[in-house]
mmCIF file of C-alpha atoms in Angstrom:
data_model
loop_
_atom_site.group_PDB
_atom_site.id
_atom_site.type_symbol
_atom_site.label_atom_id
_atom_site.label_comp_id
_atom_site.label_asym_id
_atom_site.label_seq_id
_atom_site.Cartn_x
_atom_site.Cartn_y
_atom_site.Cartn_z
ATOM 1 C CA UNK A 1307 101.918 116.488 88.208
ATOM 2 C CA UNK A 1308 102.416 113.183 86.906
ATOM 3 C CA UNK A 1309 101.229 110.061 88.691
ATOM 4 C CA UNK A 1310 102.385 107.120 88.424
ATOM 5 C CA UNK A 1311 100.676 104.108 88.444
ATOM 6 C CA UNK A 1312 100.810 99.617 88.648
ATOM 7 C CA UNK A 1313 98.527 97.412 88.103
ATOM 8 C CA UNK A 1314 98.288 93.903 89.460
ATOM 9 C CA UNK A 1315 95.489 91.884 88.226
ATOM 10 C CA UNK A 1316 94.981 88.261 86.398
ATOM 11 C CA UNK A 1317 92.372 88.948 84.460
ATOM 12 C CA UNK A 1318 93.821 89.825 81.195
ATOM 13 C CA UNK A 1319 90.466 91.516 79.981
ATOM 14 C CA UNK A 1320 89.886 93.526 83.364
ATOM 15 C CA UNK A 1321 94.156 94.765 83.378
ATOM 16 C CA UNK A 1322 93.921 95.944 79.928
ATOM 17 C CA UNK A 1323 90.356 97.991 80.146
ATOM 18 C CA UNK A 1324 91.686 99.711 82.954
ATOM 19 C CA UNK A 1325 95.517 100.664 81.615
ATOM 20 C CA UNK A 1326 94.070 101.525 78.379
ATOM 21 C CA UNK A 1327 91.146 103.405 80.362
ATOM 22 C CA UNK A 1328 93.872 105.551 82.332
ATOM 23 C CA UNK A 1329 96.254 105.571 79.407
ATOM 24 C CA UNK A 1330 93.919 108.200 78.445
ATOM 25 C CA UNK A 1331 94.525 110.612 81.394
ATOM 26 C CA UNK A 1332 97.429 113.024 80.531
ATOM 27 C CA UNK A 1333 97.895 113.080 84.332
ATOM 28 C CA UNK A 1334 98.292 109.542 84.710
ATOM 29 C CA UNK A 1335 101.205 106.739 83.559
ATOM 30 C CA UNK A 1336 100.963 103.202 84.143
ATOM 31 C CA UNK A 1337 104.093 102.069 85.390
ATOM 32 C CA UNK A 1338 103.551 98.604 84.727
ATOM 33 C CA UNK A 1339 100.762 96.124 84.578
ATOM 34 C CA UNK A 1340 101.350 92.620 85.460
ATOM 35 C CA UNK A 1341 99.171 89.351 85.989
ATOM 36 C CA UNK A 1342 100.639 87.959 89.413
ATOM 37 C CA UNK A 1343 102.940 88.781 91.891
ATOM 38 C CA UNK A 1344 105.590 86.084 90.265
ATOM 39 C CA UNK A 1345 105.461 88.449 87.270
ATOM 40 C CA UNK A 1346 106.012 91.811 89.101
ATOM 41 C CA UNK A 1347 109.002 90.371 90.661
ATOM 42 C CA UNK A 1348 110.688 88.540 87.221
ATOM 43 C CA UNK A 1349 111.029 92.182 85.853
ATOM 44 C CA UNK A 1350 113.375 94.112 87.246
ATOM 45 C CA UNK A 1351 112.238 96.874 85.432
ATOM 46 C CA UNK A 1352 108.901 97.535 86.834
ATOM 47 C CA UNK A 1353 110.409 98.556 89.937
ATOM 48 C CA UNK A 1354 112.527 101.374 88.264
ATOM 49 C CA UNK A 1355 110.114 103.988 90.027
ATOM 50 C CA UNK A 1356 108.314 103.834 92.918
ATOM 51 C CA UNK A 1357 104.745 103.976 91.614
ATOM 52 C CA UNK A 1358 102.183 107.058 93.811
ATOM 53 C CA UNK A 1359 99.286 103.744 93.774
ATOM 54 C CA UNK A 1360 99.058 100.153 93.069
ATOM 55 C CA UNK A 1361 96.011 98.530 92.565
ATOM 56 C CA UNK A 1362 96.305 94.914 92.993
ATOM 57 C CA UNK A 1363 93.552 91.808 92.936
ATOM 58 C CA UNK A 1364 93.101 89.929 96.369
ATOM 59 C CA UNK A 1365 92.561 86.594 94.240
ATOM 60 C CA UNK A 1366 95.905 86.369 92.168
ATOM 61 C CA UNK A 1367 97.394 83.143 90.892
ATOM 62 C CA UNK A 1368 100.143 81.619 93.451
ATOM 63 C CA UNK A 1369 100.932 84.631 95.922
ATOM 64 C CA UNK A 1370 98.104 86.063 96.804
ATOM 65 C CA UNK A 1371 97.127 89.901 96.727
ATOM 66 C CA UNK A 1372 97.044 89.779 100.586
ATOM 67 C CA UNK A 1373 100.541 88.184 100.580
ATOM 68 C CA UNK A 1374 101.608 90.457 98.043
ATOM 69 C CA UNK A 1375 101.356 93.820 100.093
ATOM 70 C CA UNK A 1376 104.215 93.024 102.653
ATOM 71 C CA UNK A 1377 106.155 92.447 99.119
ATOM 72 C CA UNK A 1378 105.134 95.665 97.700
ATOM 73 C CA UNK A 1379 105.624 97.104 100.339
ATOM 74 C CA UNK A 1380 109.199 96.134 100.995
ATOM 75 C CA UNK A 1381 110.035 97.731 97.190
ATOM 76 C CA UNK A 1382 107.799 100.431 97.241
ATOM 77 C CA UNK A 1383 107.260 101.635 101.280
ATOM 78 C CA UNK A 1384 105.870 104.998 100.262
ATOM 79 C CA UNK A 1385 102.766 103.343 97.637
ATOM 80 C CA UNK A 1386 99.139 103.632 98.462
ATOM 81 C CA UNK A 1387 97.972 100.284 98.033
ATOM 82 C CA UNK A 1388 94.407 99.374 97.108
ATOM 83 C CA UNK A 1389 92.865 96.121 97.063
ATOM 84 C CA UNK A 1390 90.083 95.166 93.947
ATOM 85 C CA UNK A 1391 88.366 91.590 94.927
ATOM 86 C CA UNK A 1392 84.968 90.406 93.715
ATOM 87 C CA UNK A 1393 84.266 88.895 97.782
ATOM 88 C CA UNK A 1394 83.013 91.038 100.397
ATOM 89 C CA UNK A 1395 84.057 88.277 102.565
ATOM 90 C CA UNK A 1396 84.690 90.108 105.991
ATOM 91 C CA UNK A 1397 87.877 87.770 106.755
ATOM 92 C CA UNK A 1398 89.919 89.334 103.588
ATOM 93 C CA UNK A 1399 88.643 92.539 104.399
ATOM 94 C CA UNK A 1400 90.298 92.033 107.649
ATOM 95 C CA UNK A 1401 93.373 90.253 106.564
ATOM 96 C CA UNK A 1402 93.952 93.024 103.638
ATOM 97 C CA UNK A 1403 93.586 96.264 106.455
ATOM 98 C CA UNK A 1404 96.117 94.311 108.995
ATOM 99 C CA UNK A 1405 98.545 93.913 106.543
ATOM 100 C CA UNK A 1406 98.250 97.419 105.223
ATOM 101 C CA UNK A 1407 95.991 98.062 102.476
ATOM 102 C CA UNK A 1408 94.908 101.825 102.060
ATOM 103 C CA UNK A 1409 91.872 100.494 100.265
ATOM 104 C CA UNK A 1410 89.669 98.050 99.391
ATOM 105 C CA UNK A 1411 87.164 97.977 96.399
ATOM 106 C CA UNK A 1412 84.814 95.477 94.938
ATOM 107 C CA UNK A 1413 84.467 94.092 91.219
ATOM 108 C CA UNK A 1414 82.664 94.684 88.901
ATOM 109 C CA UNK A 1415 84.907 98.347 88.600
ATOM 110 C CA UNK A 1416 83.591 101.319 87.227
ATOM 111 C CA UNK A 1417 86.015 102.961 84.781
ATOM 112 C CA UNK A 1418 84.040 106.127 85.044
ATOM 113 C CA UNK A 1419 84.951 106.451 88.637
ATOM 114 C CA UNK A 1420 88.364 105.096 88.483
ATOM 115 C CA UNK A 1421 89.598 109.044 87.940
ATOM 116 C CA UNK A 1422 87.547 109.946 90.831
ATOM 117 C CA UNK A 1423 88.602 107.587 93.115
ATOM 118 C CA UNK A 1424 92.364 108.390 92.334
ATOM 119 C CA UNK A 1425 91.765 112.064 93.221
ATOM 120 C CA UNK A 1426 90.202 110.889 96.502
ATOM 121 C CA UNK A 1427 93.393 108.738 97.341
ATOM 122 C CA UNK A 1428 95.457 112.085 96.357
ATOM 123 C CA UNK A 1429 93.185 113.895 98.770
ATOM 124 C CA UNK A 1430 94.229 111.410 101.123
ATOM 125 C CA UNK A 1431 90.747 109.325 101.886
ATOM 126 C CA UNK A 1432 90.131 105.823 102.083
ATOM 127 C CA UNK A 1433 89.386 104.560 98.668
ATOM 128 C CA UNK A 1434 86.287 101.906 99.904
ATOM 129 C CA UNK A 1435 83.381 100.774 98.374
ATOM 130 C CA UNK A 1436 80.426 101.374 100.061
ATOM 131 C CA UNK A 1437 79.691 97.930 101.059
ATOM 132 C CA UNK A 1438 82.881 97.240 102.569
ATOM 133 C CA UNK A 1439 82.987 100.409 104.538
ATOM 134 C CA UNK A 1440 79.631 99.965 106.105
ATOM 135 C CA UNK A 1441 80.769 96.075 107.112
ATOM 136 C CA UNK A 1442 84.334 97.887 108.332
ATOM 137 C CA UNK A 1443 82.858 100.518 110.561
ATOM 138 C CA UNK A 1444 80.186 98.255 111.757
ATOM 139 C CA UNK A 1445 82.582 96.176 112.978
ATOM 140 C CA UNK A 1446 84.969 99.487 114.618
ATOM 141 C CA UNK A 1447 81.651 100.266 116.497
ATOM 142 C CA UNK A 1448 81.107 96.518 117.669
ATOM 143 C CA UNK A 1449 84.328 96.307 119.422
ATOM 144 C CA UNK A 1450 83.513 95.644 123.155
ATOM 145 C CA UNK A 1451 85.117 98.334 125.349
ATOM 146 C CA UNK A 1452 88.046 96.122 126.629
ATOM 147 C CA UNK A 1453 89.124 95.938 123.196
ATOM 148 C CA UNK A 1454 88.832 99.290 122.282
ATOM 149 C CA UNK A 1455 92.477 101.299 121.775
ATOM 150 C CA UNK A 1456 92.520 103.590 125.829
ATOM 151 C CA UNK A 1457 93.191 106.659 123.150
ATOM 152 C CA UNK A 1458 91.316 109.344 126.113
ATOM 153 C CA UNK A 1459 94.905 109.882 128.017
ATOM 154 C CA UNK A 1460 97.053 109.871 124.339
ATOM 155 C CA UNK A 1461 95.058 112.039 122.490
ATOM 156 C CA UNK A 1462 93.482 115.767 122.701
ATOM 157 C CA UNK A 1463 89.761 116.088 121.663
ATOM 158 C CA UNK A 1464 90.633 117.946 118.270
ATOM 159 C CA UNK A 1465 92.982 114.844 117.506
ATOM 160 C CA UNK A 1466 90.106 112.601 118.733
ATOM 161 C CA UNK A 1467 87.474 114.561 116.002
ATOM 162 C CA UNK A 1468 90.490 113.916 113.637
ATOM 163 C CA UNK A 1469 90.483 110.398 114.387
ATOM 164 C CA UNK A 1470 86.638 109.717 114.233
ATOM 165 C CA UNK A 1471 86.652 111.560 110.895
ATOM 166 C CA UNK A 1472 89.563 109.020 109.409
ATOM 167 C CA UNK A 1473 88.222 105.939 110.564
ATOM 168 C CA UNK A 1474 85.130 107.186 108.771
ATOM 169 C CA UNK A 1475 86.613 107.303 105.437
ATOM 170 C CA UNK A 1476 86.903 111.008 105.241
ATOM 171 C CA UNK A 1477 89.333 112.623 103.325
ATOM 172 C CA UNK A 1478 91.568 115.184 104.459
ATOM 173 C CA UNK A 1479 89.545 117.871 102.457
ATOM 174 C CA UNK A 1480 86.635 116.863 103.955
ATOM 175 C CA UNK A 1481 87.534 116.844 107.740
ATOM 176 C CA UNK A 1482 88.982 120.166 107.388
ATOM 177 C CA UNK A 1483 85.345 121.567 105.588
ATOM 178 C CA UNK A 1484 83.647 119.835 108.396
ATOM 179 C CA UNK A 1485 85.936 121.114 111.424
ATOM 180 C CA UNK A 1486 86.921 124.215 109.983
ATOM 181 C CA UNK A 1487 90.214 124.141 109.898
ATOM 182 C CA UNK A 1488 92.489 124.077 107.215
ATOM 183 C CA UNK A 1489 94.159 121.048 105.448
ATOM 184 C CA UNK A 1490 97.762 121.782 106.845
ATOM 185 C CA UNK A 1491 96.438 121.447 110.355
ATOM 186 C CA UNK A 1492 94.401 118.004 109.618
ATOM 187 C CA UNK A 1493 97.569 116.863 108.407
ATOM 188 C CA UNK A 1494 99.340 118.498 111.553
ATOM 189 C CA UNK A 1495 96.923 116.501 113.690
ATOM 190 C CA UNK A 1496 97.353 113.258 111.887
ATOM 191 C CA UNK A 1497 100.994 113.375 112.104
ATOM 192 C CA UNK A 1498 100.827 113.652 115.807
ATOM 193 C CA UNK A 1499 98.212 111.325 115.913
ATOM 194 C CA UNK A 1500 100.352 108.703 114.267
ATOM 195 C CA UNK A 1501 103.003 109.111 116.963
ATOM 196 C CA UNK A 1502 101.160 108.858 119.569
ATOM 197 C CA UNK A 1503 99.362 105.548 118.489
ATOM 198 C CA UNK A 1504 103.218 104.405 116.980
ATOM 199 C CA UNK A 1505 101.829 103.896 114.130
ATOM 200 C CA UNK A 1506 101.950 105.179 110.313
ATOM 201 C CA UNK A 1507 99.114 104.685 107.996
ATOM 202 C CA UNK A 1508 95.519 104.638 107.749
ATOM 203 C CA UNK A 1509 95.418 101.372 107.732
ATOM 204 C CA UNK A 1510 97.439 100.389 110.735
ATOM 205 C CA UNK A 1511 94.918 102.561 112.369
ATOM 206 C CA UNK A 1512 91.946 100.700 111.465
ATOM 207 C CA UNK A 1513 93.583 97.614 112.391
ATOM 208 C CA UNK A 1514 94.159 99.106 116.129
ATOM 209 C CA UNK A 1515 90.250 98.780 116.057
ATOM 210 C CA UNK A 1516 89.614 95.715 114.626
ATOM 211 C CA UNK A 1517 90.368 92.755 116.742
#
């Protein structure tokens, strides 16, 4: 199955590796590939098709990356969104999980693991570089216990594993290898889990925890 593809990023060298890099996957179309936010929106064209993921810099000219999701988000409500930034400045990381970023990785990129990290979206996991999701869950584990979501009385203990496992970075593939249960009933427990919490996405979870 095809997937599509945008690309949001102002450095003209940096766009162009990485759409000619994924150009090269049969699986894979860039939908379009555009230097600023101001550019996505002139063409009326690039948002012929919902695109499956959008990578997008934090640091774009005029709106910002992090001002950019809700935007994105408005056209395309169903797109995994993924940050690329060279900071590892805790503040954006916040900022870009509040406002609904599925994932967050840091410059310089590797092509070689671009595929990779694709398949691990696909597989539903948070696509985070190592750095940031040390800082992230550091900062999950911090929270004093005032702050901390009362989840005991929402949620059963399966739901609870469930949880621990997301907020971890795990995919869906891998919480079902470590629980074993199968990948239909992850998804069956993240569904509720969302429902409960009145929430829907991975990262409005995280921001529950991060205050």
């Amino acid at each position: 199955m095809e997937i599509l593809i945008g690309l949001i990023e102002d450095d003209a060298m940096l766009r162009e590796n990485i759409e000619t890099f994924l150009g090269m996957s049969p699986e894979i179309r860039v939908g379009f590939s555009v230097s600023s936010i101001e550019q996505l929106l002139k063409d009326k064209r690039n948002f012929a098709e919902e695109p499956y993921l959008v990578f997008t810099d934090i640091g774009l000219p005029g709106i910002s990356g992090i001002e950019g999701i809700s935007i994105i988000r408005k056209a395309f409500p169903n797109t995994h969104l993924v940050m690329i930034s060279g900071s590892c400045s805790e503040e954006l990381i916040w900022q870009a999980v509040k406002a609904g970023a599925n994932g967050y990785l840091l410059k310089p990129l590797s092509l070689k693991k671009l595929l990779d990290q694709i398949e691990i979206i696909k597989n539903n996991g948070a696509l985070i570089s190592p750095e940031v999701a040390s800082m992230l869950f550091a900062k999950i584990s911090q929270q004093p216990p005032e702050k901390k979501i009362p989840t005991e009385d929402l949620l059963t203990k399966r739901e609870h594993d469930v949880m621990d496992y997301l907020l971890k970075g795990l995919s869906y593939k891998e919480i079902a290898n470590i629980l074993n249960i199968s990948y239909s009933t992850v998804n069956d427990h993240v569904k509720k889990i969302y429902t409960k919490l009145g929430i829907n996405s991975k990262g409005e979870l995280l921001a529950l925890f991060i205050h």
